[in-house]
Short mmCIF file of C-alpha atoms and ligand atoms in Angstrom, two decimals:
data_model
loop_
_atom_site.label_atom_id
_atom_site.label_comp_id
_atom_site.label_asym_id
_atom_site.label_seq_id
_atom_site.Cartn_x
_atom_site.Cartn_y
_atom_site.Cartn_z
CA UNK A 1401 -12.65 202.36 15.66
CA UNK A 1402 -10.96 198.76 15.19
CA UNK A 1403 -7.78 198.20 14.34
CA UNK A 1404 -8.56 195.03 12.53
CA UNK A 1405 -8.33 196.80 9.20
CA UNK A 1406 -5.52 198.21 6.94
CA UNK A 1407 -5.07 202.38 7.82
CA UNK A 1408 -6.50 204.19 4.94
CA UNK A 1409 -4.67 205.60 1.97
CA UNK A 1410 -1.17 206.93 3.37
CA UNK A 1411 0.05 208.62 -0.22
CA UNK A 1412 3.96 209.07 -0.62
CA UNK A 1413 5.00 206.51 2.19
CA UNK A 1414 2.90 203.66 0.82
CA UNK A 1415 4.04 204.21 -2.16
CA UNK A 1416 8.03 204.65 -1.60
CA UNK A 1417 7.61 201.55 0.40
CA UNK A 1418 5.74 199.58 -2.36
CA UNK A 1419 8.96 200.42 -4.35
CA UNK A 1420 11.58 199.44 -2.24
CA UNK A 1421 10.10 196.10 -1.69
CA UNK A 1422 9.80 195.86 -5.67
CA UNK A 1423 13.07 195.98 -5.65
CA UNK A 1424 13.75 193.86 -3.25
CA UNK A 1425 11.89 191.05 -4.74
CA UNK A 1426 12.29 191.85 -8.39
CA UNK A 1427 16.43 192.92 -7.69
CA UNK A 1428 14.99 195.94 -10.00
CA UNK A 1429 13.24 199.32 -9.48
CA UNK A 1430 9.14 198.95 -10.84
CA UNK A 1431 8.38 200.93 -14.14
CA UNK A 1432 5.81 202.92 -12.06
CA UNK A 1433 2.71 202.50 -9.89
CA UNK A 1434 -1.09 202.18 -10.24
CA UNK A 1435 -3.71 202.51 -7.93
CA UNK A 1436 -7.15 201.42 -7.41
CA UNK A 1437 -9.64 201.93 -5.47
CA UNK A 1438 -12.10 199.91 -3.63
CA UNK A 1439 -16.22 200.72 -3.91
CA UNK A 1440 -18.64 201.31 -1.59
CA UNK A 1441 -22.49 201.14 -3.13
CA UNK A 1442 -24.34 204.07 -1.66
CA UNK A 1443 -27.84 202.86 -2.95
CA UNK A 1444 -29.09 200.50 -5.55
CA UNK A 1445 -28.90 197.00 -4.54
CA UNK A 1446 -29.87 193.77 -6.22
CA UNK A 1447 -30.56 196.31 -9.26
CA UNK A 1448 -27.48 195.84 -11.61
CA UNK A 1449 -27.87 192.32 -12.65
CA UNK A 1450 -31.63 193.53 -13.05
CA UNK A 1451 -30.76 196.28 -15.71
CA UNK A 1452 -31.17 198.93 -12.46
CA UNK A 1453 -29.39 202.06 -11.35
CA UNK A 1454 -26.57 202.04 -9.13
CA UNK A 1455 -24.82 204.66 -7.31
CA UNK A 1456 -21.43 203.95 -5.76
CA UNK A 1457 -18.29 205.51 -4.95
CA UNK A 1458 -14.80 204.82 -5.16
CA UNK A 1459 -13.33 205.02 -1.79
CA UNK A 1460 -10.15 206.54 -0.24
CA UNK A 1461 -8.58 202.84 -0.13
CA UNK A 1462 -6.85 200.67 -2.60
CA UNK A 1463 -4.68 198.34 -4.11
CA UNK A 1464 -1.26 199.46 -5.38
CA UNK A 1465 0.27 197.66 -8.22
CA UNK A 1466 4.32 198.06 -8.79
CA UNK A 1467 4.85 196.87 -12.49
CA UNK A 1468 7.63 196.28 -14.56
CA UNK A 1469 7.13 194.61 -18.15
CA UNK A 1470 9.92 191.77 -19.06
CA UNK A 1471 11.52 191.46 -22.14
CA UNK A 1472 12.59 188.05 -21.49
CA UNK A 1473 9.31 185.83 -22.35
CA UNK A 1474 9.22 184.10 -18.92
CA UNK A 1475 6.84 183.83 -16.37
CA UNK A 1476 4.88 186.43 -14.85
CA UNK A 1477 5.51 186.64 -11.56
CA UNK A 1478 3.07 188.03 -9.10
CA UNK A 1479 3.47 189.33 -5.44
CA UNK A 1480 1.56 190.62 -2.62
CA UNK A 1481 1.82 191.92 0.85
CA UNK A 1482 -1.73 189.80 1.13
CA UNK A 1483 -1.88 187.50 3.48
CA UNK A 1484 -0.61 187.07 7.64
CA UNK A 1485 3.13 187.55 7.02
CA UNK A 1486 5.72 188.51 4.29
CA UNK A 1487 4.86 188.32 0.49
CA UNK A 1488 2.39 185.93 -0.84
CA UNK A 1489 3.33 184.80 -4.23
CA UNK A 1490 2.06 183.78 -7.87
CA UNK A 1491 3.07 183.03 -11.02
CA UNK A 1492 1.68 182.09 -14.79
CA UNK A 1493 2.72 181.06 -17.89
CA UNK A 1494 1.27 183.87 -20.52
CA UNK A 1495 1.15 181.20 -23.57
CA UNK A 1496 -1.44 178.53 -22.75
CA UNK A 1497 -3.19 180.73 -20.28
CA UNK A 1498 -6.88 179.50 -20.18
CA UNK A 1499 -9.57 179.20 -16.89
CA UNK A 1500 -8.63 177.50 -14.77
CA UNK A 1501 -4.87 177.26 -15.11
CA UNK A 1502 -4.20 179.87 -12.17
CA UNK A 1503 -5.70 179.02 -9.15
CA UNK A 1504 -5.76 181.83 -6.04
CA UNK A 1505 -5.67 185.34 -6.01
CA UNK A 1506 -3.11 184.95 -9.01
CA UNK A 1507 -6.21 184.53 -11.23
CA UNK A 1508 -7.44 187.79 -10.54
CA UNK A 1509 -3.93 189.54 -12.37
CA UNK A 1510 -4.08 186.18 -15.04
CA UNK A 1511 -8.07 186.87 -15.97
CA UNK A 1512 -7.24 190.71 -16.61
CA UNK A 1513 -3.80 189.15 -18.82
CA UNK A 1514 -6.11 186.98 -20.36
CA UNK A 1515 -8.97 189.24 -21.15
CA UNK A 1516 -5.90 191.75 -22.79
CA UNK A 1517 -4.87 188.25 -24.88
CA UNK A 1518 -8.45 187.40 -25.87
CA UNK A 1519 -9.08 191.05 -27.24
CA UNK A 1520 -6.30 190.53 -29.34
CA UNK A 1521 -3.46 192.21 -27.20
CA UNK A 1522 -0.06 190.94 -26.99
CA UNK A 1523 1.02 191.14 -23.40
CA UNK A 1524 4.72 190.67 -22.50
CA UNK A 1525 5.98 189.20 -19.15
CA UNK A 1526 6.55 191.35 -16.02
CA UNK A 1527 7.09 191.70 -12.81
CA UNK A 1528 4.23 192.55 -10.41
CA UNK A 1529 3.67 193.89 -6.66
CA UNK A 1530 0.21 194.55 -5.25
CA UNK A 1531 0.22 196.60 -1.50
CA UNK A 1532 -3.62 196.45 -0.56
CA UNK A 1533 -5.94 198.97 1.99
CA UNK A 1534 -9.06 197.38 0.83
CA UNK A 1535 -10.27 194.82 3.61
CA UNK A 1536 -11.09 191.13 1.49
CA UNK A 1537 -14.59 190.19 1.77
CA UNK A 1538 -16.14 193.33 3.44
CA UNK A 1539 -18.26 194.09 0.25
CA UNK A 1540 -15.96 197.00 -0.76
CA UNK A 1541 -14.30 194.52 -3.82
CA UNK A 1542 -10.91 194.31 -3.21
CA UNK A 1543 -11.05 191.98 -6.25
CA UNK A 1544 -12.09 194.53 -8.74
CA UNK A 1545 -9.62 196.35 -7.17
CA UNK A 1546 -7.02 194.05 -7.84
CA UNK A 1547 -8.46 193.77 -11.41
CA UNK A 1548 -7.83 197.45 -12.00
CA UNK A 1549 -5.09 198.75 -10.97
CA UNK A 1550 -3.36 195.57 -12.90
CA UNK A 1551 -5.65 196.65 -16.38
CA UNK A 1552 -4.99 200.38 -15.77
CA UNK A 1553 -0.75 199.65 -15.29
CA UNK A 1554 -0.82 197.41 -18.24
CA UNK A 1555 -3.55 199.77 -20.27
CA UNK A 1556 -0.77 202.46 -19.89
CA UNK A 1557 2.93 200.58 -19.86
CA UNK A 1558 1.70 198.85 -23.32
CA UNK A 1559 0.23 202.42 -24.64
CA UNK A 1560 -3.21 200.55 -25.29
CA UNK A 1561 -5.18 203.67 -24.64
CA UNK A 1562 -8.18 201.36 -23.65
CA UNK A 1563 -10.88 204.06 -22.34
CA UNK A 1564 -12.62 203.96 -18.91
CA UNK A 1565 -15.68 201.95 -20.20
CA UNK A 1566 -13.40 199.49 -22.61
CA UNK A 1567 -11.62 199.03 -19.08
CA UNK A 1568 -14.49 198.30 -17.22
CA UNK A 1569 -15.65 195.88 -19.42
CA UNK A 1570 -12.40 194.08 -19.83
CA UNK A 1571 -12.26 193.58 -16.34
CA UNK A 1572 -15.32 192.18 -15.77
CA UNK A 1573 -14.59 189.75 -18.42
CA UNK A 1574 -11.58 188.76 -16.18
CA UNK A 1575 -14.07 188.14 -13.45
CA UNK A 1576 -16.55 186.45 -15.62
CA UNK A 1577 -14.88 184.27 -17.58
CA UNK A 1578 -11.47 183.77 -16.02
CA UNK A 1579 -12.16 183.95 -12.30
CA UNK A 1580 -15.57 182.35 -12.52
CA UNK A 1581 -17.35 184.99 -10.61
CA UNK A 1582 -20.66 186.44 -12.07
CA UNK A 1583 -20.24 190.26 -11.17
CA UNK A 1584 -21.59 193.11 -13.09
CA UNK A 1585 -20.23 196.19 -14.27
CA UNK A 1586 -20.56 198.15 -11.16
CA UNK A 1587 -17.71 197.70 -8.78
CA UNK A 1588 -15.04 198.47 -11.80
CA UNK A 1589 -16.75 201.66 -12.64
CA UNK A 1590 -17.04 202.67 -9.81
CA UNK A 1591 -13.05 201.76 -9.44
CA UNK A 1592 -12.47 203.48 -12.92
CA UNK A 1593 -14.72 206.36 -13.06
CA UNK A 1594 -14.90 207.59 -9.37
CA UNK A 1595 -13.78 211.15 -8.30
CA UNK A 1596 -13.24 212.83 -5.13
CA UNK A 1597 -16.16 214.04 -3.23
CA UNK A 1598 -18.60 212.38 -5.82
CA UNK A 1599 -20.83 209.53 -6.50
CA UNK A 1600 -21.18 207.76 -9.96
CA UNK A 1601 -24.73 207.47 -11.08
CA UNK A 1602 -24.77 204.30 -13.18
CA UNK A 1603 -27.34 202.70 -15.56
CA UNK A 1604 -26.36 199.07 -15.68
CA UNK A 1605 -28.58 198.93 -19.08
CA UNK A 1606 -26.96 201.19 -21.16
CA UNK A 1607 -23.89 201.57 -18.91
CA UNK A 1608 -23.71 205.33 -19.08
CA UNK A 1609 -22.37 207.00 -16.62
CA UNK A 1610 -22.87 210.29 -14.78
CA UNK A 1611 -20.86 211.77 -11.95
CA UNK A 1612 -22.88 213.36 -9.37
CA UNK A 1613 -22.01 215.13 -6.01
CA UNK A 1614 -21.26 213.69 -3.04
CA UNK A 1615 -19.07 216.46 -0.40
CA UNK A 1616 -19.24 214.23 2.77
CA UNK A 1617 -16.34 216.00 4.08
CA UNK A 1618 -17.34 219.36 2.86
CA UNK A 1619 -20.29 218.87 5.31
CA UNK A 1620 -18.84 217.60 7.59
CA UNK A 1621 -20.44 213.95 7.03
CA UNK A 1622 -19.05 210.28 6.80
CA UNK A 1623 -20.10 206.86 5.64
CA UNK A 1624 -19.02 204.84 8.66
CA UNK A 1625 -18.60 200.74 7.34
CA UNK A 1626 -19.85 198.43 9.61
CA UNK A 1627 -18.38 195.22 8.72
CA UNK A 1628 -20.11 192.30 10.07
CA UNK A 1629 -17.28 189.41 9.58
CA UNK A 1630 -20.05 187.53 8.92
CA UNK A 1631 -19.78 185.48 5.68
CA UNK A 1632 -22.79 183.24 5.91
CA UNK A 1633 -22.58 179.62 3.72
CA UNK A 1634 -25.79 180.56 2.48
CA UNK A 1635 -24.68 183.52 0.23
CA UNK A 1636 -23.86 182.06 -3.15
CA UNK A 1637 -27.09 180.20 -3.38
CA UNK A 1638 -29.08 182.74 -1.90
CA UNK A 1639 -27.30 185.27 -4.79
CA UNK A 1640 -28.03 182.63 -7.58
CA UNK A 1641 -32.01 182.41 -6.26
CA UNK A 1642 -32.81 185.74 -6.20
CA UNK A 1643 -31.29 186.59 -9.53
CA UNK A 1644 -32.95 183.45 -10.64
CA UNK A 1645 -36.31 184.90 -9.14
CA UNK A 1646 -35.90 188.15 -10.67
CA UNK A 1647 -34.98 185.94 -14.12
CA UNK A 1648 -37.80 184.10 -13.92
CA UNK A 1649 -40.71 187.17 -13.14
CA UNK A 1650 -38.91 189.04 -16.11
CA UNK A 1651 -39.72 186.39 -18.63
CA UNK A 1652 -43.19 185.74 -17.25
CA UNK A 1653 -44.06 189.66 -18.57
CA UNK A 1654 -41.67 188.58 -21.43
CA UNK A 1655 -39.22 191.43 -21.25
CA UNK A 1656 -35.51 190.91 -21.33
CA UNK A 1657 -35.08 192.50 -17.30
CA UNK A 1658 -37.17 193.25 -14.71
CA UNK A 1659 -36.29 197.16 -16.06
CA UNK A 1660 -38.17 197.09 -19.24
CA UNK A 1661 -41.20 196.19 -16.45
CA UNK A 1662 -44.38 197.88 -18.23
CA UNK A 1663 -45.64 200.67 -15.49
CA UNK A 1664 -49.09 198.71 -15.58
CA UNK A 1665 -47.75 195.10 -15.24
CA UNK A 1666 -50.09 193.15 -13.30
CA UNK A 1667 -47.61 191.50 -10.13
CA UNK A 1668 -50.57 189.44 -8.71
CA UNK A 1669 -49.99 187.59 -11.32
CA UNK A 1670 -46.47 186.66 -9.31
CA UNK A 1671 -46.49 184.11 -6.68
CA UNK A 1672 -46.12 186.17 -3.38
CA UNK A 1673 -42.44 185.10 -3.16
CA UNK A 1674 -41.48 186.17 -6.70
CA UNK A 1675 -43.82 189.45 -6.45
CA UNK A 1676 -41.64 190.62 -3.25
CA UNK A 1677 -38.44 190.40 -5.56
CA UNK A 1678 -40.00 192.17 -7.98
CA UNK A 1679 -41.31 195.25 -6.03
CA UNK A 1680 -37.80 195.16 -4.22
CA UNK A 1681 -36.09 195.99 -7.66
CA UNK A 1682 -38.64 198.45 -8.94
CA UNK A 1683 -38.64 200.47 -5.46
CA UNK A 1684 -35.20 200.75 -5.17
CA UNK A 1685 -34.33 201.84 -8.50
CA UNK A 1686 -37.16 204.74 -7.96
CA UNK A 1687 -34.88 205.45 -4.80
CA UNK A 1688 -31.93 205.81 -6.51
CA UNK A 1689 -32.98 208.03 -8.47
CA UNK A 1690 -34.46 209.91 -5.61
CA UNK A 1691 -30.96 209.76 -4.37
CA UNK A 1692 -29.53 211.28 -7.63
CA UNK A 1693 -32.11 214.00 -7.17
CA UNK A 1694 -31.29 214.63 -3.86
CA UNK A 1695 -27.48 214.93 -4.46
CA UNK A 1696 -28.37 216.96 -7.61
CA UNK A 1697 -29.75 219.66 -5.25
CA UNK A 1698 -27.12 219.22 -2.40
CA UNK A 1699 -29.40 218.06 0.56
CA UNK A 1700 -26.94 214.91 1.25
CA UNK A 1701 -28.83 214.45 4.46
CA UNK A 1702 -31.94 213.48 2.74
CA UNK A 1703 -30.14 210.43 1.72
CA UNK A 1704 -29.99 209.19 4.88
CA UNK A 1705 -33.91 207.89 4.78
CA UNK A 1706 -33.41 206.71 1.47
CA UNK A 1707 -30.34 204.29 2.33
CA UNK A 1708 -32.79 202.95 5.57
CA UNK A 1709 -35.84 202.65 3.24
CA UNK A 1710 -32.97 200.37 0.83
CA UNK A 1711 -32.82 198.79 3.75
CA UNK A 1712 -35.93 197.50 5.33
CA UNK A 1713 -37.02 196.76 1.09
CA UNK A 1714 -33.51 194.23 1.41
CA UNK A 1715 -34.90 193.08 4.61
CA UNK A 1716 -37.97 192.14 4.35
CA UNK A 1717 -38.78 192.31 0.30
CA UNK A 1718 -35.61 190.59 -0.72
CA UNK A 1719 -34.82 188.32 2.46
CA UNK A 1720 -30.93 189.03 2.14
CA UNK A 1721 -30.25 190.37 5.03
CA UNK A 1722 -29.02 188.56 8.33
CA UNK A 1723 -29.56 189.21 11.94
CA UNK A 1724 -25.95 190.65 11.77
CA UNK A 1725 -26.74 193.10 9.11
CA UNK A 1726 -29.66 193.97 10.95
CA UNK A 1727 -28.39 194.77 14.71
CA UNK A 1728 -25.70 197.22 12.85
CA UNK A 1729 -28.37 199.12 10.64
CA UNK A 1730 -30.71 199.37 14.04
CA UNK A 1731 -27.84 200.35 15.95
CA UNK A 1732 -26.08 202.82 13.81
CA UNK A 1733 -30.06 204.71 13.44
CA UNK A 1734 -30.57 204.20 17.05
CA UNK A 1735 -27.22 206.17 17.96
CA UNK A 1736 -28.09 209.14 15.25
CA UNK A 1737 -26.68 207.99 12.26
CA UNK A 1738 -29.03 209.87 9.31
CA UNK A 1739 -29.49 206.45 7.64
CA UNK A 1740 -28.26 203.13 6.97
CA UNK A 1741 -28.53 199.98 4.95
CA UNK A 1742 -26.66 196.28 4.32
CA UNK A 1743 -24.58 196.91 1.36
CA UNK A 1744 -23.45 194.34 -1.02
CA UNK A 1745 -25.14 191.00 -2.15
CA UNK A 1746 -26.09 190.08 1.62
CA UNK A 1747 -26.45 187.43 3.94
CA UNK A 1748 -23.20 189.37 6.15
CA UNK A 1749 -20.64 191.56 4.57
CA UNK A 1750 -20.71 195.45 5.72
CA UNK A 1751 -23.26 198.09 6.04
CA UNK A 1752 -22.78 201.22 5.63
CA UNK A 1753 -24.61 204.60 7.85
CA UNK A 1754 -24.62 208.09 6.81
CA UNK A 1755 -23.50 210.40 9.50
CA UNK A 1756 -22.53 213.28 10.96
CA UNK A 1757 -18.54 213.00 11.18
CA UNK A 1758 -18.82 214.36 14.64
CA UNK A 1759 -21.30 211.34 15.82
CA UNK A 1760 -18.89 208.67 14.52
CA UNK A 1761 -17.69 207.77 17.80
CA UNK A 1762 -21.29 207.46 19.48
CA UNK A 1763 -22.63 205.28 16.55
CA UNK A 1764 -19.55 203.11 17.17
CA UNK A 1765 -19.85 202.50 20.24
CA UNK A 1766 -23.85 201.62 20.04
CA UNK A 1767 -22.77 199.40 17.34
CA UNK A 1768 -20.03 197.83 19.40
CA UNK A 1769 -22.56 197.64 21.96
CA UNK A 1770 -25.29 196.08 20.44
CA UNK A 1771 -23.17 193.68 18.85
CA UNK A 1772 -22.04 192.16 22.10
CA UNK A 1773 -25.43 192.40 23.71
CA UNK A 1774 -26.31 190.02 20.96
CA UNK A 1775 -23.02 187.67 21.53
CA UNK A 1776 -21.76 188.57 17.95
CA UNK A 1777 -18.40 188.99 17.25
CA UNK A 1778 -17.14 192.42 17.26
CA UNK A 1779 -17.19 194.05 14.00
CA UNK A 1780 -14.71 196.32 12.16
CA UNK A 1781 -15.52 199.84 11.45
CA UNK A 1782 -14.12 202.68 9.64
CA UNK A 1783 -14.98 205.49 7.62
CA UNK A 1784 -14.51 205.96 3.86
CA UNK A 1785 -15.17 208.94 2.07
CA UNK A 1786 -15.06 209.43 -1.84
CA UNK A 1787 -12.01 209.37 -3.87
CA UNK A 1788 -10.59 209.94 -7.22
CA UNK A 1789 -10.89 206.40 -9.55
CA UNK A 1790 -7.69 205.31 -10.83
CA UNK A 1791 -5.07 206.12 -12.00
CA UNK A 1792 -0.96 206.49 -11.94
CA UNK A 1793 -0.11 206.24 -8.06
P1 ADP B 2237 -14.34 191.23 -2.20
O1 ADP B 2237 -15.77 191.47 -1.87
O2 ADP B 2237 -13.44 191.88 -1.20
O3 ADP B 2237 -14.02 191.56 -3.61
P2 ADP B 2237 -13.87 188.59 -3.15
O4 ADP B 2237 -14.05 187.25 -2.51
O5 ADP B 2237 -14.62 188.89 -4.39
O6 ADP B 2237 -14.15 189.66 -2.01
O7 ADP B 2237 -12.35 188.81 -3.51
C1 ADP B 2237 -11.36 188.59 -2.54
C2 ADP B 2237 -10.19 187.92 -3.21
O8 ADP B 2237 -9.49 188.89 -4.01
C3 ADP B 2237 -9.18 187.41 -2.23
O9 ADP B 2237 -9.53 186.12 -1.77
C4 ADP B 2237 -7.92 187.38 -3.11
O10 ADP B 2237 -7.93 186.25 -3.95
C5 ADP B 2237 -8.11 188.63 -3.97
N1 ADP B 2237 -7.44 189.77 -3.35
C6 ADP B 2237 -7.99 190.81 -2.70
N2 ADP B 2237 -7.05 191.67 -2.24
C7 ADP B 2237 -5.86 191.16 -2.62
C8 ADP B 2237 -4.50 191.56 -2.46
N3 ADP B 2237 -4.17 192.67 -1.81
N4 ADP B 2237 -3.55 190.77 -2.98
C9 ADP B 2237 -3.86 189.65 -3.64
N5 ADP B 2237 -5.11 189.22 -3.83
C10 ADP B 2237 -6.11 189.95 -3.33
MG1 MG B 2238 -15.05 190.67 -5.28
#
């Protein structure tokens, strides 16, 4: 394993620490602290923005935010260990508060503020500290993250009582519409709604939810992240294009998503191009509910072909994954991993393999290995299991 990354979740000591340097910045002790995790998607990709299934799981790391609500009508300031050395820091004015008026990972805290504002909540000024063990642009959302563990320590120090969902929702309007960033519904559920040793089955069209089981550790399994480093320039556009596609082959059958696709709909109809989106998004939501199934009857293992299947539809259906993305899933099977897939929109970012916890070191090192055979840079790897959504740290 690398080093590259932030340890994993650390309880008590991350959290005494997050305090004392609260207080050191703020000259006061925080109110309390939240926490939130990041997500990993175990199957279901390219379906949410399609009306599809998902099914991720909150992971054992996340962003703590120290909070302590202001009586005084100033600013609100913003900290965070983020960054190469010492605190980064932020600030915003809470009247006047539109797009665009925070710029950096400030706007992240100011969208969820300004979401509160625009649903007709008064929100005072504070005092804010985020400690992070979510690596930034690995595909695990360290944004949403951010996002809730700032809604769920506001939600509670202003007695909102703003449920899971409302909180879900709220957030993603912070990402929408404040941030600028056209994310679904997924990665804050999953933040929200997670538990230990499960997955969260999720219907992006009616946005019910349903916790199923996941015991990696009870079986002595692991999801081992493989994170590329790669972040390739192509990714927005190619994001934008395929939803675009999938946009596009929906209104030619004239339903509202590719999921209210008739069984009998005719794809020749589809230019070849178009037609491999399609079958992309209608396979893999059949696999994750072959997943669910699975889960549902406590073979985990059979997952494994399922997230490899995801993979070789991303591959060579949807055309988002990389050379990268590819020498890590090949890798991770070739050293006995039980399955593995890209995760995330694509074009770099992580994968992910289910395996035996015992053959972590071996798929490492073929991973390792097959990275540098191919002159890549050496990726970061670690292991994540499921944990609890959040909550009160
Ligand atoms: P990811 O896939 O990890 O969510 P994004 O590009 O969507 O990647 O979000 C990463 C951004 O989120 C960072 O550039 C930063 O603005 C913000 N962010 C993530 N973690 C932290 C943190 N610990 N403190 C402050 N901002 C953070
Ligand atoms: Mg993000």
């Amino acid at each position: 394993m690398t080093a590259s990354h932030p340890a994993a979740d650390a309880g008590d000591l991350r959290r005494s620490r997050l305090a004392g340097a609260f207080t050191e910045e703020y000259g006061t002790a925080p109110d309390g602290a939240w926490r939130a995790p990041g997500r990993v998607n175990l199957i279901g990709e390219h379906t949410d923005y399609n009306d599809g299934f998902v099914l991720p799981f909150a992971i054992d790391r996340s962003v703590l935010a120290a909070v302590r609500l202001r009586a005084d009508g100033g600013p609100v300031r913003l900290a965070s260990t983020y960054g190469a050395s010492g605190l980064s820091r932020s600030s915003f004015d809470l009247a006047a508060l539109a797009p665009g008026t925070v710029s950096g990972w400030g706007a992240y805290p100011a969208g969820v503020v300004h979401a509160l504002q625009a649903a007709g909540h008064q929100v005072p000024g504070f005092d804010l500290l985020l400690d992070s063990t979510v690596p930034v642009g690995a595909g695990l959302s360290s944004s949403h993250a951010v996002e809730v563990a700032v809604a769920v320590a506001l939600n509670e120090l202003l007695g909102l009582g703003l449920s899971a969902p409302e909180l879900a929702r709220l957030t993603q309007r912070a990402e929408n519409d404040f941030v600028g960033a056209p994310t679904g519904i997924m990665d804050q559920s999953a933040s929200l709604m997670g538990s230990r040793g499960r997955a969260l089955f999720l219907d992006c069209r009616t946005l019910s939810a349903q916790s199923v089981p996941l015991p990696l550790a009870e079986q002595g399994l692991t999801v081992l992240v493989i994170d590329t480093r790669v972040a390739h320039s192509h990714a927005d556009g190619g994001y934008g294009a395929r939803r675009a596609s999938c946009e596009a082959a929906a209104a030619a059958f004239g339903v509202p998503s590719l999921r209210r696709l008739p069984a009998d709909a005719d794809l020749s109809r589809l230019d070849p191009t178009t037609r491999a989106r399609v079958q992309h998004v209608l396979a893999e939501n059949e696999r994750v509910l072959a997943a669910v199934r699975v889960l549902q009857e406590g073979r985990i293992r059979d997952v494994g072909p399922l997230l490899t299947d995801s993979h070789r539809s991303l591959r060579d259906l949807y055309e988002v994954s990389c050379p990268e993305l590819d020498a890590a899933v090949d890798a991770a099977l070739a050293g006995g991993a039980l399955g593995a897939r890209m995760t995330g929109g694509g074009f770099g970012g992580s994968a992910i393999a289910l395996l035996e916890e015992e053959a972590v070191d071996v798929v490492a090192a073929a991973v390792q290995a097959e990275f540098a055979a191919h002159g890549f840079a050496a990726p970061a790897l670690f292991s994540v299991l499921p944990a609890d959504g959040a909550g009160r740290a």
